[in-house]
CSV table of C-alpha atoms in Angstrom, one decimal:
chain,number,residue,atom,x,y,z
M,1,MET,CA,-12.8,3.1,-9.4
M,2,LYS,CA,-13.1,4.8,-12.5
M,3,THR,CA,-16.1,5.4,-14.6
M,4,TYR,CA,-14.9,2.9,-17.4
M,5,GLU,CA,-13.9,0.4,-14.8
M,6,LYS,CA,-17.4,0.3,-13.3
M,7,ILE,CA,-19.0,0.1,-16.6
M,8,PHE,CA,-17.0,-3.1,-17.6
M,9,CYS,CA,-17.8,-4.6,-14.1
M,10,GLN,CA,-21.6,-4.1,-15.0
M,11,LEU,CA,-21.2,-5.5,-18.5
M,12,SER,CA,-19.2,-8.4,-17.5
M,13,GLU,CA,-21.7,-9.1,-14.7
M,14,THR,CA,-24.3,-9.5,-17.2
M,15,LYS,CA,-24.7,-12.3,-20.0
M,16,GLY,CA,-27.3,-10.2,-22.2
M,17,PHE,CA,-27.6,-6.5,-23.1
M,18,VAL,CA,-28.0,-4.0,-20.4
M,19,THR,CA,-29.6,-0.6,-21.2
M,20,GLY,CA,-27.8,3.0,-20.9
M,21,GLU,CA,-30.6,3.8,-18.4
M,22,GLU,CA,-29.7,0.5,-16.3
M,23,LEU,CA,-26.0,1.3,-16.6
M,24,GLY,CA,-26.8,5.3,-15.5
M,25,SER,CA,-28.8,4.2,-12.6
M,26,HIS,CA,-26.5,1.5,-11.5
M,27,CYS,CA,-23.3,3.6,-11.8
M,28,GLN,CA,-25.0,6.9,-11.1
M,29,LEU,CA,-23.7,8.3,-14.7
M,30,SER,CA,-25.1,10.3,-17.3
M,31,ARG,CA,-25.8,8.6,-20.9
M,32,THR,CA,-22.6,11.2,-22.5
M,33,ALA,CA,-20.4,9.7,-19.4
M,34,ILE,CA,-21.4,5.9,-20.3
M,35,TRP,CA,-20.6,6.6,-24.1
M,36,LYS,CA,-17.1,7.9,-23.2
M,37,ALA,CA,-16.7,5.2,-21.0
M,38,ILE,CA,-17.5,2.7,-23.6
M,39,GLN,CA,-15.1,4.5,-26.0
M,40,LYS,CA,-12.3,4.4,-23.4
M,41,LEU,CA,-12.9,0.7,-22.9
M,42,GLU,CA,-12.2,0.0,-26.6
M,43,GLN,CA,-8.9,1.3,-26.5
M,44,PHE,CA,-8.0,-1.7,-23.9
M,45,ASP,CA,-9.1,-4.4,-26.9
M,46,VAL,CA,-12.3,-4.5,-25.0
M,47,LYS,CA,-15.4,-5.2,-27.7
M,48,ILE,CA,-18.8,-3.7,-26.6
M,49,GLN,CA,-21.6,-4.4,-28.8
M,50,SER,CA,-24.4,-1.2,-29.1
M,51,GLN,CA,-28.0,-1.9,-30.1
M,52,LYS,CA,-30.5,0.9,-30.3
M,53,LYS,CA,-33.2,0.1,-27.6
M,54,ARG,CA,-31.3,-2.7,-26.4
M,55,GLY,CA,-28.2,-1.0,-24.8
M,56,TYR,CA,-24.9,-2.5,-24.2
M,57,ARG,CA,-23.4,-5.9,-24.4
M,58,LEU,CA,-19.7,-7.1,-23.5
M,59,LEU,CA,-18.8,-9.4,-26.4
M,60,PHE,CA,-15.0,-10.2,-25.2
M,61,GLY,CA,-11.9,-8.7,-23.5
M,62,ASP,CA,-10.5,-8.2,-20.3
M,63,LEU,CA,-9.7,-5.0,-18.2
M,64,LEU,CA,-7.2,-4.9,-15.6
M,65,ILE,CA,-8.8,-3.4,-12.3
M,66,PRO,CA,-6.3,-2.2,-9.7
M,67,GLU,CA,-9.0,-1.7,-7.1
M,68,MET,CA,-10.3,-5.0,-7.3
M,69,ILE,CA,-7.1,-6.8,-6.9
M,70,GLU,CA,-6.0,-4.6,-3.8
M,71,LYS,CA,-9.5,-5.4,-2.1
M,72,GLN,CA,-8.9,-9.3,-2.4
M,73,THR,CA,-5.3,-9.5,-1.6
M,74,GLY,CA,-4.7,-6.1,0.5
M,75,VAL,CA,-1.5,-5.2,-1.8
M,76,PRO,CA,-1.6,-1.8,-3.2
M,77,VAL,CA,-1.5,-2.1,-6.8
M,78,ILE,CA,0.2,0.8,-9.5
M,79,LEU,CA,-1.4,0.5,-13.1
M,80,ASN,CA,0.8,2.0,-15.6
M,81,HIS,CA,-0.8,2.1,-19.2
M,82,ASN,CA,2.5,3.3,-20.5
M,83,SER,CA,4.9,1.3,-18.6
M,84,LEU,CA,8.3,0.6,-20.2
M,85,SER,CA,8.9,-1.9,-17.7
M,86,THR,CA,7.2,-2.9,-14.7
M,87,GLN,CA,10.7,-3.7,-13.1
M,88,LEU,CA,11.5,-0.2,-14.0
M,89,ASP,CA,8.4,1.1,-12.4
M,90,ALA,CA,9.3,-0.5,-9.4
M,91,LYS,CA,12.6,0.6,-9.0
M,92,ILE,CA,11.1,4.1,-9.8
M,93,GLY,CA,8.5,3.6,-6.8
M,94,ILE,CA,11.4,2.5,-4.4
M,95,GLN,CA,13.5,5.7,-5.2
M,96,GLU,CA,10.1,7.8,-4.1
M,97,GLY,CA,9.8,5.6,-0.9
M,98,GLN,CA,6.7,3.7,-2.1
M,99,LYS,CA,6.2,1.4,0.6
M,100,ALA,CA,5.8,-2.5,0.2
M,101,PRO,CA,4.3,-4.7,-0.3
M,102,ARG,CA,3.1,-3.1,-3.5
M,103,LEU,CA,2.3,-4.6,-7.3
M,104,TYR,CA,3.3,-2.7,-10.2
M,105,LEU,CA,1.3,-3.5,-13.0
M,106,ALA,CA,1.0,-2.8,-16.6
M,107,SER,CA,-1.1,-3.9,-19.7
M,108,ASN,CA,1.7,-4.1,-22.0
M,109,GLN,CA,5.4,-3.2,-21.9
M,110,LYS,CA,7.5,-1.0,-24.6
M,111,GLU,CA,10.8,-2.0,-23.1
M,112,ALA,CA,10.3,-5.1,-21.2
M,113,LYS,CA,13.5,-7.6,-20.3
M,114,GLY,CA,14.1,-10.8,-18.9
M,115,ARG,CA,17.3,-12.5,-17.6
M,116,PHE,CA,20.7,-11.3,-18.9
M,117,GLY,CA,19.0,-8.3,-20.4
M,118,ARG,CA,17.2,-10.0,-22.9
M,119,SER,CA,14.2,-8.2,-24.4
M,120,PHE,CA,10.8,-10.4,-24.6
M,121,HIS,CA,7.4,-9.7,-26.4
M,122,ALA,CA,4.8,-7.8,-24.3
M,123,SER,CA,1.7,-7.0,-26.0
M,124,SER,CA,-1.8,-6.8,-24.9
M,125,GLY,CA,-3.6,-9.7,-23.7
M,126,GLY,CA,-0.7,-10.8,-21.5
M,127,ILE,CA,-0.1,-10.2,-17.7
M,128,TYR,CA,3.3,-8.1,-17.0
M,129,MET,CA,3.7,-7.0,-13.2
M,130,SER,CA,6.3,-6.7,-10.5
M,131,LEU,CA,5.6,-7.2,-6.9
M,132,HIS,CA,8.0,-5.1,-4.5
M,133,ILE,CA,8.6,-6.4,-1.1
M,134,GLN,CA,11.3,-5.5,1.7
M,135,PRO,CA,12.2,-9.1,3.4
M,136,HIS,CA,15.3,-7.4,5.5
M,137,VAL,CA,17.0,-10.8,5.5
M,138,ALA,CA,20.7,-11.6,5.6
M,139,THR,CA,22.0,-12.1,1.8
M,140,ASP,CA,22.5,-15.9,2.8
M,141,LYS,CA,18.9,-16.1,4.5
M,142,GLN,CA,17.1,-14.7,1.2
M,143,PRO,CA,14.0,-17.2,0.7
M,144,ALA,CA,13.9,-18.8,-2.8
M,145,TYR,CA,11.6,-16.0,-4.2
M,146,THR,CA,11.9,-17.3,-7.9
M,147,MET,CA,10.8,-20.9,-7.2
M,148,MET,CA,8.0,-19.7,-4.9
M,149,ILE,CA,6.5,-17.5,-7.5
M,150,ALA,CA,6.7,-19.9,-10.2
M,151,SER,CA,4.8,-22.6,-7.9
M,152,ALA,CA,2.2,-19.9,-7.0
M,153,ILE,CA,1.7,-19.6,-10.8
M,154,VAL,CA,1.3,-22.9,-11.8
M,155,LYS,CA,-1.0,-23.4,-8.6
M,156,ALA,CA,-3.0,-20.8,-9.3
M,157,ILE,CA,-3.4,-21.9,-13.1
M,158,SER,CA,-4.4,-25.2,-11.8
M,159,ARG,CA,-6.9,-24.3,-9.1
M,160,LEU,CA,-8.6,-21.4,-11.4
M,161,THR,CA,-8.7,-23.3,-15.0
M,162,GLY,CA,-7.6,-27.1,-14.5
M,163,ILE,CA,-5.0,-26.7,-16.9
M,164,GLU,CA,-1.8,-28.1,-15.8
M,165,THR,CA,1.5,-26.3,-16.5
M,166,GLN,CA,5.2,-27.2,-15.6
M,167,ILE,CA,8.3,-25.5,-14.6
M,168,LYS,CA,11.7,-25.5,-16.5
M,169,TRP,CA,14.7,-24.6,-14.0
M,170,VAL,CA,15.2,-22.0,-13.1
M,171,ASN,CA,12.4,-19.4,-14.0
M,172,ASP,CA,9.9,-20.2,-16.8
M,173,ILE,CA,6.7,-21.7,-17.1
M,174,TYR,CA,5.8,-24.0,-19.8
M,175,LEU,CA,2.3,-25.3,-21.2
M,176,GLY,CA,3.6,-28.5,-23.0
M,177,GLN,CA,6.6,-27.8,-25.0
M,178,LYS,CA,6.2,-23.9,-25.1
M,179,LYS,CA,6.8,-21.3,-22.7
M,180,ILE,CA,3.9,-19.0,-21.4
M,181,ALA,CA,5.6,-17.4,-18.3
M,182,GLY,CA,8.7,-15.7,-17.3
M,183,ILE,CA,10.5,-14.7,-14.1
M,184,LEU,CA,13.0,-12.2,-13.2
M,185,THR,CA,13.9,-11.7,-9.7
M,186,GLU,CA,16.4,-8.8,-8.5
M,187,ALA,CA,17.4,-7.9,-5.0
M,188,ILE,CA,18.6,-5.0,-3.7
M,189,SER,CA,21.1,-5.0,-0.6
M,190,SER,CA,22.5,-2.6,1.6
M,191,VAL,CA,26.7,-2.6,1.6
M,192,GLU,CA,26.6,-1.2,5.3
M,193,THR,CA,24.7,-4.0,7.1
M,194,GLY,CA,24.6,-6.8,4.4
M,195,MET,CA,21.3,-7.0,4.6
M,196,ILE,CA,18.9,-7.3,1.4
M,197,THR,CA,16.7,-4.6,2.0
M,198,ASP,CA,14.4,-4.8,-1.1
M,199,VAL,CA,13.4,-7.5,-3.6
M,200,ILE,CA,11.4,-7.3,-7.0
M,201,ILE,CA,9.9,-10.0,-8.5
M,202,GLY,CA,8.8,-9.5,-12.1
M,203,ILE,CA,6.4,-11.6,-13.8
M,204,GLY,CA,5.3,-11.7,-17.5
M,205,ILE,CA,2.5,-14.4,-18.4
M,206,ASN,CA,1.0,-14.6,-21.9
M,207,PHE,CA,-2.5,-14.9,-20.8
M,208,ASN,CA,-4.3,-14.7,-24.3
M,209,ILE,CA,-2.0,-13.3,-26.8
M,210,LYS,CA,-3.7,-12.8,-30.2
M,211,GLU,CA,-0.7,-13.1,-32.2
M,212,MET,CA,2.6,-14.1,-31.6
M,213,PRO,CA,5.7,-13.3,-33.3
M,214,LYS,CA,6.9,-15.6,-36.3
M,215,GLU,CA,10.1,-15.9,-34.6
M,216,LEU,CA,8.4,-17.2,-31.4
M,217,GLU,CA,5.8,-19.4,-32.8
M,218,ASN,CA,7.8,-22.5,-32.1
M,219,LYS,CA,8.9,-21.6,-28.6
M,220,ALA,CA,6.1,-19.7,-26.9
M,221,THR,CA,2.3,-20.0,-26.6
M,222,SER,CA,-0.5,-18.4,-24.3
M,223,LEU,CA,-2.5,-19.8,-21.8
M,224,PHE,CA,-5.6,-19.4,-23.5
M,225,SER,CA,-5.9,-19.4,-27.5
M,226,GLU,CA,-9.4,-19.1,-27.6
M,227,GLU,CA,-11.9,-16.6,-25.2
M,228,PRO,CA,-10.3,-17.2,-21.6
M,229,SER,CA,-12.3,-19.0,-19.0
M,230,ILE,CA,-11.0,-16.6,-16.3
M,231,THR,CA,-10.1,-12.8,-16.2
M,232,ARG,CA,-6.5,-11.6,-15.6
M,233,ASN,CA,-7.6,-10.0,-12.3
M,234,GLN,CA,-8.4,-13.5,-10.9
M,235,LEU,CA,-5.5,-15.0,-11.9
M,236,ILE,CA,-3.1,-12.3,-10.3
M,237,VAL,CA,-5.1,-12.4,-7.2
M,238,GLU,CA,-4.8,-16.1,-6.8
M,239,ILE,CA,-0.9,-16.0,-7.8
M,240,LEU,CA,-0.5,-13.1,-5.0
M,241,LYS,CA,-2.8,-14.9,-2.2
M,242,LEU,CA,-0.7,-18.2,-2.6
M,243,PHE,CA,2.8,-16.6,-2.8
M,244,LEU,CA,2.2,-14.5,0.4
M,245,THR,CA,0.0,-17.1,2.4
M,246,THR,CA,1.4,-20.2,1.5
M,247,PRO,CA,4.5,-21.8,3.7
M,248,GLU,CA,7.9,-21.5,1.6
M,249,THR,CA,8.6,-25.2,2.1
M,250,ASP,CA,5.1,-26.0,0.7
M,251,LEU,CA,6.0,-24.1,-2.4
M,252,ILE,CA,9.7,-25.5,-2.9
M,253,LYS,CA,7.8,-29.0,-2.8
M,254,VAL,CA,5.5,-27.6,-5.7
M,255,TYR,CA,8.4,-26.4,-7.4
M,256,LYS,CA,10.1,-29.9,-7.4
M,257,ASP,CA,7.0,-31.7,-8.1
M,258,LYS,CA,6.3,-29.1,-11.3
M,259,SER,CA,9.7,-29.4,-12.6
M,260,PHE,CA,10.1,-31.1,-16.0
M,261,ILE,CA,13.8,-31.6,-16.2
M,262,LEU,CA,14.3,-33.7,-13.0
M,263,ASP,CA,15.7,-37.2,-14.3
M,264,LYS,CA,16.3,-35.9,-17.9
M,265,GLN,CA,19.5,-35.5,-19.9
M,266,ILE,CA,20.3,-31.9,-20.2
M,267,THR,CA,23.0,-29.4,-21.7
M,268,PHE,CA,24.5,-26.3,-20.4
M,269,LEU,CA,27.4,-24.1,-21.4
M,270,GLU,CA,29.6,-22.9,-18.6
M,271,ASP,CA,32.7,-20.8,-19.0
M,272,GLY,CA,32.7,-21.5,-22.7
M,273,LYS,CA,32.4,-25.3,-22.5
M,274,THR,CA,29.3,-27.5,-23.0
M,275,TYR,CA,28.4,-30.0,-20.6
M,276,GLN,CA,25.9,-32.9,-20.8
M,277,GLY,CA,24.4,-34.7,-18.1
M,278,VAL,CA,21.4,-35.5,-16.3
M,279,ALA,CA,19.2,-33.2,-14.0
M,280,GLU,CA,19.1,-35.3,-10.7
M,281,ASP,CA,17.8,-32.7,-7.9
M,282,ILE,CA,17.0,-29.0,-7.1
M,283,THR,CA,18.2,-27.8,-3.7
M,284,ASP,CA,15.7,-25.6,-1.7
M,285,ASN,CA,17.7,-22.6,-2.6
M,286,GLY,CA,17.2,-23.2,-6.3
M,287,ALA,CA,20.4,-24.9,-7.3
M,288,LEU,CA,20.5,-27.5,-9.9
M,289,ILE,CA,22.5,-30.7,-9.2
M,290,VAL,CA,23.8,-32.4,-12.7
M,291,GLN,CA,25.3,-35.9,-12.7
M,292,LEU,CA,27.6,-35.3,-15.7
M,293,ASP,CA,28.3,-37.9,-18.5
M,294,ASN,CA,31.7,-38.2,-16.9
M,295,GLY,CA,30.4,-39.3,-13.6
M,296,LYS,CA,31.4,-35.8,-12.0
M,297,THR,CA,28.8,-34.0,-10.3
M,298,LYS,CA,28.4,-30.1,-10.8
M,299,THR,CA,25.9,-27.5,-8.9
M,300,LEU,CA,24.2,-24.8,-11.0
M,301,LEU,CA,23.1,-21.6,-9.4
M,302,GLY,CA,21.9,-19.9,-12.4
M,303,GLY,CA,22.2,-20.0,-16.3
M,304,ASP,CA,20.4,-21.8,-19.3
M,305,ILE,CA,19.9,-25.3,-19.8
M,306,SER,CA,18.6,-27.3,-23.0
M,307,LEU,CA,16.6,-30.5,-22.6
M,308,SER,CA,18.1,-33.4,-24.8
M,309,SER,CA,14.5,-34.7,-24.9
M,310,TRP,CA,11.1,-33.0,-24.6
M,311,GLU,CA,9.4,-36.2,-23.2
M,312,MET,CA,7.6,-34.5,-20.4
M,313,ARG,CA,6.4,-35.9,-17.0
M,314,SER,CA,2.8,-37.5,-16.6
């Protein structure tokens, strides 16, 4: 663990002040090293109060600590503070022969992309990560990874905070009527074998974003608007544990239970034509079954839908 990470852990475990002498003794560091670590932490929006004769106290802030996540999940973590995109980081890792599973993590992203290549806001205070796995399964046998990770996210949030979030088909997590998280799943297959060799599951969560761009204020929000009751590390660990250990059938059930579009009137665009109907069901592989207003049934494998009404499930 890096020096500044050790200092952060020590301060976060103490409610009051910790003297420089105590920090030095516990972390086996000189006062100069402690001072440099404090300066480093402030670069990550961690606010620490310094008071003569009393030492240091953590006021607010959160720090991503790869070693902590690795220890609790068994998944190796690569943290990139200058990431353009964790999806890109994962693809580079695959090219370099990095073994899976492996988590690529970033404190922010400069060129974050969602579905259909759309850019999205990714500032400090969020969780930006991509999980690389190697399933080696036939294309038609691929598990519903987007559904599974979405379920893991809502379950993790509920377990750790008591906050209930819901899922908008196919890959968005909502708190009330505003989006707090999105998922992008990409698969790499072998032409020779027809097998999916690698899957990258990208996740972006608005954990505690201080300021949302004006154009997103009515569409997006953060899990926490005040000081968080948990850390990003805790949420990441819980998401990974649930995703990696919960049976697929259980996660799919959660996805359907937490979907707020079922039995709702929706609108969608297909081949330049607008359709309306009621979202009747979600299949185990993630397809959306829609009963159209004209009585016909359509099966959507992807795309965007809009709700005619924002009345949420209880």
